[in-house]
Amino acid sequence: MKDLRRLLRHLAPYKNYVGLNILFNILMALFTVVSIPVFIPFFRILFGMEAPVTSRPDGIHSIGDVIDWANFQFSRIIEEQGAAQALLLTCIVLVSMFFLKNLFRYLSMYFIAPVRNGIVRDIRQEIFDRMTILPLGYFSEERKGDLMSRIVADVQEIEWSILNVLEAVFRSPVTIAGSLFIMIYMSPGLTLVIFILMIFSGVIIGGISSRLRRQSGELQDILGVLVSTVEETLGGLRVIKAFRAERFQQGLFRKVNEQYRDTQTRIIRRRDLSSPLSEFLGITVVAILLWFGAQRIFAGEIGAESFMAFLLAFYNVIEPSKSLTNAYYNIQKGLAAVDRVDKILDAPGGMPEIDMPKRIQQMQEGLRFEKVSFTYPQAEQPALVDIDFFLPKGKTLALVGLSGAGKSTIADLIPRFYDVSAGRITIDGTDLREARVEDIRGLLGIVTQEAILFHESIRNNITFGLEATDEQVTEAARLAHAAEFIDQLPGGYDFNIGDRGGKLSGGQRQRLTIARALLCNPQLLILDEATSALDSESERLVQEALDVLLADRTALVIAHRLSTIRRADEILVLREGSVVERGTHDELIARKGEYSKLVDLQGLG
Ligand code: ADP
């Protein structure tokens, strides 16, 4: 029941539409039921029985009176206008009933269409928004492809099952109850027989579907792995080809693909069992019914025409019962999808904020690390130990050290991608954990190693969500030495740079991200210089662009270029998470310690 509520909570914003859908579902069910007794006079004439109803009921107090009244009117028509005319009339009433029934059926579907698609949109948006809010740590635990398959496949599954619930809960029971009512009215004994048989069938069918939910969850998990494999393979195609690992990757995919087929086959076989089984059980019930019914007719307890109507009513019970069992199956599958989707939606969101966090809109003094230590979740060794430094406003601090020394970790602590394990980080004396996360990130501009570029136009890659005029964009591009190459591209600023900027050279990509940083004009810039080797012309252009970017700016630079390091106001040399030397370039060179070794070793450029 709690599960079902979780499923139905998505309906809340569509109350009106759902209400209309329910209304028309009920109307449709009513007309299905009401059209049954219309057949009675038809059979009556067909079986050559004389219309015996000659007395008009005095007043209408019960359903029985309605039927008697209808019979009376009908007898009169036969008497006055003949049987053929009466049959014609019956047919017209029948067609009208079915017309209304199907009109309501269409209307019920008409109003549910925006709900189905609205729910899909809502859940997708909710998941997507959530994905952008979740802390980075979350994504090192989950596979990207699995997350993708949830936002595509599981959401679709939920749509189906919600639709089924609506139908099952509001249409089928009304039809079933109405038909049962007529059946009981006509023959309580026969109805009891049917009731027992139906319960028996229900138990059998319920038994089959009980395992469906677990299997469905399994299936969606496998689909997640499948999409992950595709995603990872496409992302690493260059490497896969270079290492001639195509066969290996194909093998990996084949394994998951086959696993998917096997599970899907098992599920489908189980599901497909429901239809033949219920038809077989149905016909068994009908046969038993015919047997009992015939006995009653022979005994004169029930008229043949009423028995036919009874059978029709029973037919109206079978169909919705089937859709109830089907709904049960689909809900099981849907709930498995809800489980998977909720795992994302319920994951603890972004970084925790204290109540009434402090506002920082301007950085006046600078950024300070005080005895900061940090250990990654699930890591044994600390990545940073006792880091102390002060970066005053307008100055540049460079971090250098071998790969794995902890440079990127320092950079990731500032936007609070992670929180420190010990010590504290302050901006203008305010602990980052006491400030609004939005404010902190609003001060920052981050230019990373792998230029983060999207399959979009140059303009959108530079503005990246910021409101900016065309003049501002071209000015930023000019300062970043990007304008020259952009003007050469077909379409200029509208040129689509391809997946992750694949259509640009390494140097062009870097200048584009520098243009982005210039446009956003951050109060505190975090720059992770790319290590990729550029030809000397590109290198010069990138360097000049960086000079413009860093001029008079407060910047923390993970530096690889000697030219950048030289102009830094302070250099921290890191090794295994600790600062081992600090000072300016000239001071450090004079010391002939770790730094001068690094410069000799790597040339740092
Ligand atoms: P650098 O940027 O200097 O190359 P990093 O800051 O990336 O170094 O890494 C510092 C240490 O933290 C390394 O030992 C690395 O293995 C570890 N590390 C980096 N990222 C993670 C992570 N997400 N989970 C666990 N350990 C990590």
Tab-separated table of C-alpha atoms in Angstrom, residues 11-414:
chain	number	residue	atom	x	y	z
A	11	LEU	CA	-0.454	12.132	-9.962
A	12	ALA	CA	-0.994	14.938	-7.484
A	13	PRO	CA	-0.369	17.870	-9.845
A	14	TYR	CA	-2.876	16.485	-12.326
A	15	LYS	CA	-5.826	16.185	-9.975
A	16	ASN	CA	-8.269	17.773	-12.405
A	17	TYR	CA	-7.365	15.631	-15.362
A	18	VAL	CA	-7.317	12.538	-13.217
A	19	GLY	CA	-10.725	13.474	-11.834
A	20	LEU	CA	-12.140	13.789	-15.352
A	21	ASN	CA	-10.550	10.500	-16.305
A	22	ILE	CA	-12.097	8.769	-13.329
A	23	LEU	CA	-15.480	10.334	-14.035
A	24	PHE	CA	-15.503	9.119	-17.628
A	25	ASN	CA	-14.151	5.732	-16.622
A	26	ILE	CA	-17.056	5.338	-14.251
A	27	LEU	CA	-19.551	6.545	-16.854
A	28	MET	CA	-18.118	4.098	-19.321
A	29	ALA	CA	-18.389	1.286	-16.819
A	30	LEU	CA	-21.990	2.263	-16.084
A	31	PHE	CA	-22.952	2.142	-19.733
A	32	THR	CA	-21.242	-1.208	-20.113
A	33	VAL	CA	-23.399	-2.525	-17.310
A	34	VAL	CA	-26.625	-0.818	-18.355
A	35	SER	CA	-26.423	-2.181	-21.889
A	36	ILE	CA	-26.678	-5.749	-20.622
A	37	PRO	CA	-30.412	-5.863	-19.784
A	38	VAL	CA	-31.176	-4.264	-23.152
A	39	PHE	CA	-30.422	-7.635	-24.681
A	40	ILE	CA	-33.160	-9.360	-22.699
A	41	PRO	CA	-36.135	-8.274	-24.856
A	42	PHE	CA	-34.068	-9.086	-27.896
A	43	PHE	CA	-33.599	-12.679	-26.800
A	44	ARG	CA	-37.179	-12.805	-25.720
A	45	ILE	CA	-38.435	-12.109	-29.221
A	46	LEU	CA	-35.730	-14.250	-30.770
A	47	PHE	CA	-36.738	-17.267	-28.687
A	48	GLY	CA	-40.362	-16.691	-29.746
A	49	MET	CA	-41.664	-15.977	-26.303
A	50	GLU	CA	-44.765	-13.879	-26.053
A	51	ALA	CA	-44.364	-10.681	-24.159
A	52	PRO	CA	-46.108	-11.519	-20.898
A	53	VAL	CA	-45.649	-8.219	-19.103
A	54	THR	CA	-48.994	-6.514	-19.255
A	55	SER	CA	-49.154	-4.706	-15.969
A	56	ARG	CA	-47.392	-1.392	-15.446
A	57	PRO	CA	-45.467	-1.338	-12.111
A	58	ASP	CA	-46.931	1.207	-9.716
A	59	GLY	CA	-44.064	3.543	-9.087
A	60	ILE	CA	-40.359	2.789	-9.431
A	61	HIS	CA	-38.677	1.745	-6.192
A	62	SER	CA	-35.953	-0.669	-7.260
A	63	ILE	CA	-33.898	-1.842	-10.195
A	64	GLY	CA	-36.454	-4.606	-10.565
A	65	ASP	CA	-39.158	-2.016	-11.112
A	66	VAL	CA	-37.058	-0.326	-13.782
A	67	ILE	CA	-36.702	-3.610	-15.633
A	68	ASP	CA	-40.392	-4.385	-15.218
A	69	TRP	CA	-41.260	-0.955	-16.459
A	70	ALA	CA	-38.984	-1.372	-19.499
A	71	ASN	CA	-40.507	-4.778	-20.190
A	72	PHE	CA	-43.960	-3.357	-19.944
A	73	GLN	CA	-43.202	-0.554	-22.398
A	74	PHE	CA	-41.544	-3.027	-24.707
A	75	SER	CA	-44.545	-5.363	-24.666
A	76	ARG	CA	-46.726	-2.432	-25.582
A	77	ILE	CA	-44.548	-1.549	-28.561
A	78	ILE	CA	-44.678	-5.141	-29.815
A	79	GLU	CA	-48.428	-5.122	-29.502
A	80	GLU	CA	-48.905	-1.793	-31.199
A	81	GLN	CA	-46.220	-1.857	-33.883
A	82	GLY	CA	-45.163	-5.460	-34.361
A	83	ALA	CA	-42.030	-7.480	-33.480
A	84	ALA	CA	-39.853	-6.218	-36.322
A	85	GLN	CA	-40.356	-2.628	-35.272
A	86	ALA	CA	-39.611	-3.546	-31.654
A	87	LEU	CA	-36.387	-5.285	-32.656
A	88	LEU	CA	-35.332	-2.255	-34.645
A	89	LEU	CA	-35.939	-0.105	-31.607
A	90	THR	CA	-33.855	-2.438	-29.452
A	91	CYS	CA	-31.032	-2.234	-31.932
A	92	ILE	CA	-31.175	1.563	-31.939
A	93	VAL	CA	-31.071	1.666	-28.142
A	94	LEU	CA	-28.178	-0.794	-28.193
A	95	VAL	CA	-26.178	1.239	-30.677
A	96	SER	CA	-26.805	4.414	-28.696
A	97	MET	CA	-25.661	2.752	-25.491
A	98	PHE	CA	-22.486	1.494	-27.071
A	99	PHE	CA	-21.924	4.835	-28.716
A	100	LEU	CA	-22.069	6.552	-25.343
A	101	LYS	CA	-19.948	3.886	-23.708
A	102	ASN	CA	-17.219	4.309	-26.285
A	103	LEU	CA	-17.508	8.067	-26.285
A	104	PHE	CA	-16.841	8.041	-22.553
A	105	ARG	CA	-14.058	5.588	-23.066
A	106	TYR	CA	-12.405	7.947	-25.541
A	107	LEU	CA	-12.938	10.922	-23.255
A	108	SER	CA	-11.360	9.065	-20.362
A	109	MET	CA	-8.304	8.377	-22.513
A	110	TYR	CA	-8.345	11.913	-23.866
A	111	PHE	CA	-7.928	13.358	-20.403
A	112	ILE	CA	-5.333	10.883	-19.265
A	113	ALA	CA	-2.944	11.539	-22.166
A	114	PRO	CA	-1.547	14.808	-20.734
A	115	VAL	CA	-1.224	13.096	-17.360
A	116	ARG	CA	0.856	10.207	-18.682
A	117	ASN	CA	3.216	12.470	-20.538
A	118	GLY	CA	3.234	15.029	-17.770
A	119	ILE	CA	4.310	12.409	-15.272
A	120	VAL	CA	7.130	11.287	-17.517
A	121	ARG	CA	8.261	14.894	-17.908
A	122	ASP	CA	8.047	15.564	-14.159
A	123	ILE	CA	9.974	12.519	-13.065
A	124	ARG	CA	12.637	13.017	-15.722
A	125	GLN	CA	13.066	16.650	-14.722
A	126	GLU	CA	13.174	15.699	-11.063
A	127	ILE	CA	15.885	13.109	-11.673
A	128	PHE	CA	17.865	15.425	-13.900
A	129	ASP	CA	17.698	18.316	-11.434
A	130	ARG	CA	18.703	15.908	-8.719
A	131	MET	CA	21.664	14.682	-10.730
A	132	THR	CA	22.987	18.218	-11.041
A	133	ILE	CA	22.576	18.807	-7.310
A	134	LEU	CA	24.043	15.552	-5.996
A	135	PRO	CA	27.565	15.879	-4.605
A	136	LEU	CA	30.397	14.740	-6.862
A	137	GLY	CA	31.160	11.874	-4.492
A	138	TYR	CA	27.881	10.225	-5.520
A	139	PHE	CA	29.017	9.778	-9.089
A	140	SER	CA	32.236	7.990	-8.252
A	141	GLU	CA	30.056	5.238	-6.729
A	142	GLU	CA	27.448	4.963	-9.512
A	143	ARG	CA	27.808	4.071	-13.159
A	144	LYS	CA	26.848	6.844	-15.511
A	145	GLY	CA	25.087	4.538	-17.953
A	146	ASP	CA	22.971	3.090	-15.186
A	147	LEU	CA	21.840	6.582	-14.239
A	148	MET	CA	21.054	7.254	-17.887
A	149	SER	CA	18.962	4.140	-18.223
A	150	ARG	CA	16.992	5.153	-15.165
A	151	ILE	CA	16.072	8.500	-16.617
A	152	VAL	CA	15.021	6.861	-19.890
A	153	ALA	CA	13.732	3.337	-19.333
A	154	ASP	CA	12.591	3.247	-15.727
A	155	VAL	CA	10.604	6.427	-16.084
A	156	GLN	CA	8.755	4.926	-19.042
A	157	GLU	CA	7.988	1.877	-16.969
A	158	ILE	CA	6.483	4.046	-14.252
A	159	GLU	CA	4.232	5.756	-16.782
A	160	TRP	CA	2.829	2.406	-17.854
A	161	SER	CA	2.151	1.180	-14.417
A	162	ILE	CA	0.469	4.372	-13.262
A	163	LEU	CA	-1.852	4.183	-16.226
A	164	ASN	CA	-2.660	0.627	-15.334
A	165	VAL	CA	-3.386	1.532	-11.762
A	166	LEU	CA	-5.856	4.192	-12.872
A	167	GLU	CA	-7.680	1.805	-15.105
A	168	ALA	CA	-7.587	-1.021	-12.646
A	169	VAL	CA	-8.675	1.013	-9.670
A	170	PHE	CA	-11.419	3.082	-11.225
A	171	ARG	CA	-12.804	1.384	-14.282
A	172	SER	CA	-12.626	-2.333	-13.694
A	173	PRO	CA	-14.181	-2.456	-10.226
A	174	VAL	CA	-17.183	-0.391	-11.359
A	175	THR	CA	-17.774	-2.673	-14.317
A	176	ILE	CA	-17.272	-5.759	-12.218
A	177	ALA	CA	-19.474	-4.536	-9.386
A	178	GLY	CA	-22.232	-3.435	-11.765
A	179	SER	CA	-22.208	-6.684	-13.668
A	180	LEU	CA	-22.134	-8.699	-10.472
A	181	PHE	CA	-25.095	-6.719	-9.254
A	182	ILE	CA	-27.108	-7.681	-12.326
A	183	MET	CA	-25.956	-11.266	-12.005
A	184	ILE	CA	-26.948	-11.479	-8.377
A	185	TYR	CA	-30.283	-9.940	-9.237
A	186	MET	CA	-30.886	-12.549	-11.899
A	187	SER	CA	-29.572	-15.593	-10.138
A	188	PRO	CA	-27.834	-15.468	-6.748
A	189	GLY	CA	-27.090	-19.194	-6.869
A	190	LEU	CA	-25.208	-19.076	-10.164
A	191	THR	CA	-23.356	-15.967	-9.056
A	192	LEU	CA	-22.094	-17.740	-5.973
A	193	VAL	CA	-20.757	-20.572	-8.123
A	194	ILE	CA	-18.945	-18.082	-10.323
A	195	PHE	CA	-17.592	-16.194	-7.372
A	196	ILE	CA	-15.954	-19.279	-5.928
A	197	LEU	CA	-14.459	-20.204	-9.292
A	198	MET	CA	-13.098	-16.685	-9.787
A	199	ILE	CA	-11.391	-16.599	-6.431
A	200	PHE	CA	-9.789	-19.896	-7.251
A	201	SER	CA	-8.467	-18.524	-10.578
A	202	GLY	CA	-7.280	-15.362	-8.902
A	203	VAL	CA	-5.125	-17.283	-6.480
A	204	ILE	CA	-3.470	-19.193	-9.322
A	205	ILE	CA	-2.718	-16.048	-11.322
A	206	GLY	CA	-1.534	-14.122	-8.284
A	207	GLY	CA	0.947	-16.885	-7.542
A	208	ILE	CA	2.561	-16.497	-10.934
A	209	SER	CA	3.088	-12.771	-10.726
A	210	SER	CA	4.558	-12.683	-7.252
A	211	ARG	CA	8.107	-13.034	-8.515
A	212	LEU	CA	7.670	-10.515	-11.266
A	213	ARG	CA	8.745	-7.480	-9.287
A	214	ARG	CA	12.113	-8.883	-8.285
A	215	GLN	CA	12.780	-10.103	-11.811
A	216	SER	CA	11.799	-6.727	-13.210
A	217	GLY	CA	14.187	-4.920	-10.934
A	218	GLU	CA	16.883	-7.319	-12.050
A	219	LEU	CA	16.074	-6.597	-15.674
A	220	GLN	CA	16.330	-2.839	-15.245
A	221	ASP	CA	19.640	-3.251	-13.425
A	222	ILE	CA	20.989	-5.251	-16.333
A	223	LEU	CA	19.764	-2.582	-18.725
A	224	GLY	CA	21.724	-0.098	-16.637
A	225	VAL	CA	24.914	-2.119	-17.064
A	226	LEU	CA	24.162	-2.419	-20.766
A	227	VAL	CA	23.869	1.340	-21.258
A	228	SER	CA	26.957	1.865	-19.087
A	229	THR	CA	28.948	-0.425	-21.329
A	230	VAL	CA	27.838	1.520	-24.390
A	231	GLU	CA	28.596	4.821	-22.717
A	232	GLU	CA	32.055	3.776	-21.553
A	233	THR	CA	32.895	2.234	-24.890
A	234	LEU	CA	31.848	5.279	-26.904
A	235	GLY	CA	33.733	7.501	-24.489
A	236	GLY	CA	36.895	5.456	-24.803
A	237	LEU	CA	36.710	4.459	-28.464
A	238	ARG	CA	40.062	6.040	-29.258
A	239	VAL	CA	41.838	4.054	-26.570
A	240	ILE	CA	39.950	0.859	-27.362
A	241	LYS	CA	41.015	1.009	-30.982
A	242	ALA	CA	44.588	1.907	-30.105
A	243	PHE	CA	44.849	-1.074	-27.776
A	244	ARG	CA	42.974	-3.291	-30.233
A	245	ALA	CA	40.529	-4.064	-27.440
A	246	GLU	CA	37.498	-4.134	-29.752
A	247	ARG	CA	36.995	-7.853	-29.262
A	248	PHE	CA	37.324	-7.566	-25.542
A	249	GLN	CA	34.713	-4.794	-25.415
A	250	GLN	CA	32.435	-6.735	-27.774
A	251	GLY	CA	32.713	-9.703	-25.468
A	252	LEU	CA	31.789	-7.591	-22.462
A	253	PHE	CA	28.776	-6.217	-24.257
A	254	ARG	CA	27.730	-9.612	-25.555
A	255	LYS	CA	27.684	-10.997	-22.037
A	256	VAL	CA	25.393	-8.291	-20.685
A	257	ASN	CA	23.274	-8.346	-23.805
A	258	GLU	CA	22.691	-12.068	-23.430
A	259	GLN	CA	21.972	-11.738	-19.770
A	260	TYR	CA	19.344	-9.153	-20.682
A	261	ARG	CA	17.797	-11.465	-23.259
A	262	ASP	CA	17.654	-14.374	-20.835
A	263	THR	CA	16.039	-12.391	-18.050
A	264	GLN	CA	13.624	-10.719	-20.443
A	265	THR	CA	12.649	-14.101	-21.890
A	266	ARG	CA	11.997	-15.465	-18.428
A	267	ILE	CA	9.825	-12.482	-17.563
A	268	ILE	CA	7.891	-12.556	-20.813
A	269	ARG	CA	7.242	-16.264	-20.507
A	270	ARG	CA	5.886	-15.764	-17.065
A	271	ARG	CA	3.786	-12.799	-18.123
A	272	ASP	CA	2.513	-14.564	-21.235
A	273	LEU	CA	1.306	-17.375	-19.076
A	274	SER	CA	-1.359	-15.095	-17.674
A	275	SER	CA	-3.377	-14.713	-20.853
A	276	PRO	CA	-3.745	-18.367	-21.918
A	277	LEU	CA	-4.170	-19.384	-18.347
A	278	SER	CA	-6.942	-16.932	-17.676
A	279	GLU	CA	-8.684	-17.800	-20.934
A	280	PHE	CA	-8.530	-21.469	-20.073
A	281	LEU	CA	-9.738	-20.851	-16.568
A	282	GLY	CA	-12.417	-18.596	-18.050
A	283	ILE	CA	-13.787	-21.189	-20.434
A	284	THR	CA	-13.755	-23.762	-17.653
A	285	VAL	CA	-15.827	-21.427	-15.587
A	286	VAL	CA	-18.184	-20.818	-18.531
A	287	ALA	CA	-18.593	-24.573	-19.097
A	288	ILE	CA	-19.422	-25.141	-15.460
A	289	LEU	CA	-21.812	-22.221	-15.655
A	290	LEU	CA	-23.534	-23.594	-18.762
A	291	TRP	CA	-23.968	-26.880	-17.007
A	292	PHE	CA	-25.484	-25.342	-13.900
A	293	GLY	CA	-27.479	-22.802	-15.910
A	294	ALA	CA	-29.051	-25.405	-18.185
A	295	GLN	CA	-30.179	-27.341	-15.125
A	296	ARG	CA	-31.855	-24.235	-13.780
A	297	ILE	CA	-33.578	-23.507	-17.092
A	298	PHE	CA	-34.860	-27.065	-17.366
A	299	ALA	CA	-36.148	-26.784	-13.819
A	300	GLY	CA	-37.951	-23.594	-14.866
A	301	GLU	CA	-36.146	-21.501	-12.244
A	302	ILE	CA	-34.750	-19.025	-14.742
A	303	GLY	CA	-35.776	-17.959	-18.227
A	304	ALA	CA	-33.488	-18.731	-21.192
A	305	GLU	CA	-33.335	-15.035	-22.089
A	306	SER	CA	-32.301	-14.099	-18.571
A	307	PHE	CA	-29.652	-16.757	-18.631
A	308	MET	CA	-28.256	-15.312	-21.875
A	309	ALA	CA	-28.158	-11.888	-20.268
A	310	PHE	CA	-26.491	-13.461	-17.273
A	311	LEU	CA	-23.792	-14.884	-19.548
A	312	LEU	CA	-23.302	-11.444	-21.109
A	313	ALA	CA	-22.930	-9.930	-17.679
A	314	PHE	CA	-20.401	-12.578	-16.845
A	315	TYR	CA	-18.487	-11.737	-19.995
A	316	ASN	CA	-18.333	-8.174	-18.732
A	317	VAL	CA	-16.748	-9.449	-15.551
A	318	ILE	CA	-14.055	-11.454	-17.314
A	319	GLU	CA	-12.569	-8.586	-19.338
A	320	PRO	CA	-12.049	-6.163	-16.475
A	321	SER	CA	-10.812	-9.010	-14.288
A	322	LYS	CA	-8.170	-9.652	-16.890
A	323	SER	CA	-7.207	-6.024	-16.920
A	324	LEU	CA	-7.021	-6.150	-13.137
A	325	THR	CA	-4.598	-9.044	-13.242
A	326	ASN	CA	-2.646	-7.342	-16.009
A	327	ALA	CA	-2.534	-4.202	-13.944
A	328	TYR	CA	-1.225	-6.213	-11.048
A	329	TYR	CA	1.607	-7.486	-13.221
A	330	ASN	CA	2.463	-4.064	-14.536
A	331	ILE	CA	2.332	-2.460	-11.138
A	332	GLN	CA	4.874	-4.981	-9.926
A	333	LYS	CA	7.136	-4.002	-12.799
A	334	GLY	CA	6.452	-0.323	-12.208
A	335	LEU	CA	7.314	-0.561	-8.538
A	336	ALA	CA	10.671	-2.061	-9.405
A	337	ALA	CA	11.285	1.028	-11.526
A	338	VAL	CA	10.078	3.323	-8.746
A	339	ASP	CA	12.611	1.685	-6.421
A	340	ARG	CA	15.420	2.459	-8.820
A	341	VAL	CA	14.300	6.017	-9.467
A	342	ASP	CA	13.798	6.752	-5.781
A	343	LYS	CA	17.342	5.653	-5.078
A	344	ILE	CA	18.447	8.748	-6.954
A	345	LEU	CA	15.746	11.049	-5.651
A	346	ASP	CA	16.310	10.007	-2.041
A	347	ALA	CA	20.090	10.224	-2.144
A	348	PRO	CA	21.340	12.920	0.222
A	349	GLY	CA	21.533	16.109	-1.827
A	350	GLY	CA	24.226	18.772	-2.166
A	351	MET	CA	26.504	19.926	0.593
A	352	PRO	CA	24.733	20.468	3.914
A	353	GLU	CA	24.159	24.097	4.849
A	354	ILE	CA	23.710	25.425	8.355
A	355	ASP	CA	20.539	27.313	9.230
A	356	MET	CA	20.880	30.982	8.337
A	357	PRO	CA	24.168	30.642	6.431
A	358	LYS	CA	26.337	33.747	6.134
A	359	ARG	CA	26.290	35.709	2.904
A	360	ILE	CA	29.505	36.501	1.039
A	361	GLN	CA	28.899	38.551	-2.060
A	362	GLN	CA	32.277	40.201	-2.332
A	363	MET	CA	35.708	38.933	-1.458
A	364	GLN	CA	37.548	41.742	0.326
A	365	GLU	CA	40.604	40.112	1.897
A	366	GLY	CA	41.245	36.687	0.506
A	367	LEU	CA	41.161	32.936	0.855
A	368	ARG	CA	42.794	31.124	3.744
A	369	PHE	CA	43.502	27.438	4.426
A	370	GLU	CA	44.104	26.752	8.124
A	371	LYS	CA	45.655	23.403	8.972
A	372	VAL	CA	43.459	21.682	6.425
A	373	SER	CA	43.533	17.904	6.237
A	374	PHE	CA	41.360	15.801	4.000
A	375	THR	CA	40.766	12.103	3.459
A	376	TYR	CA	38.540	10.907	0.603
A	377	PRO	CA	35.554	8.820	1.700
A	378	GLN	CA	36.575	5.185	1.722
A	379	ALA	CA	40.251	6.053	1.256
A	380	GLU	CA	42.792	4.933	3.836
A	381	GLN	CA	45.513	7.512	3.320
A	382	PRO	CA	44.771	11.208	3.748
A	383	ALA	CA	45.037	13.137	0.484
A	384	LEU	CA	45.989	16.372	2.287
A	385	VAL	CA	47.743	16.966	5.619
A	386	ASP	CA	47.942	20.282	7.494
A	387	ILE	CA	47.772	22.634	4.526
A	388	ASP	CA	48.237	26.286	5.509
A	389	PHE	CA	48.237	29.256	3.188
A	390	PHE	CA	46.754	32.672	2.600
A	391	LEU	CA	45.853	33.934	-0.840
A	392	PRO	CA	45.283	37.701	-0.597
A	393	LYS	CA	42.962	39.483	-2.959
A	394	GLY	CA	44.565	40.285	-6.319
A	395	LYS	CA	47.436	37.830	-5.932
A	396	THR	CA	48.258	34.530	-7.627
A	397	LEU	CA	49.147	31.355	-5.774
A	398	ALA	CA	50.632	28.452	-7.710
A	399	LEU	CA	50.470	24.814	-6.643
A	400	VAL	CA	53.138	22.541	-8.042
A	401	GLY	CA	54.052	18.932	-7.411
A	402	LEU	CA	54.089	15.546	-9.020
A	403	SER	CA	50.885	13.904	-10.094
A	404	GLY	CA	48.930	12.631	-7.087
A	405	ALA	CA	50.467	15.193	-4.726
A	406	GLY	CA	47.030	16.625	-3.878
A	407	LYS	CA	46.790	19.725	-6.071
A	408	SER	CA	43.351	18.995	-7.537
A	409	THR	CA	42.103	17.993	-4.113
A	410	ILE	CA	42.942	21.462	-2.777
A	411	ALA	CA	41.094	22.995	-5.716
A	412	ASP	CA	38.022	20.783	-5.123
A	413	LEU	CA	37.734	21.802	-1.478
A	414	ILE	CA	37.185	25.483	-2.296
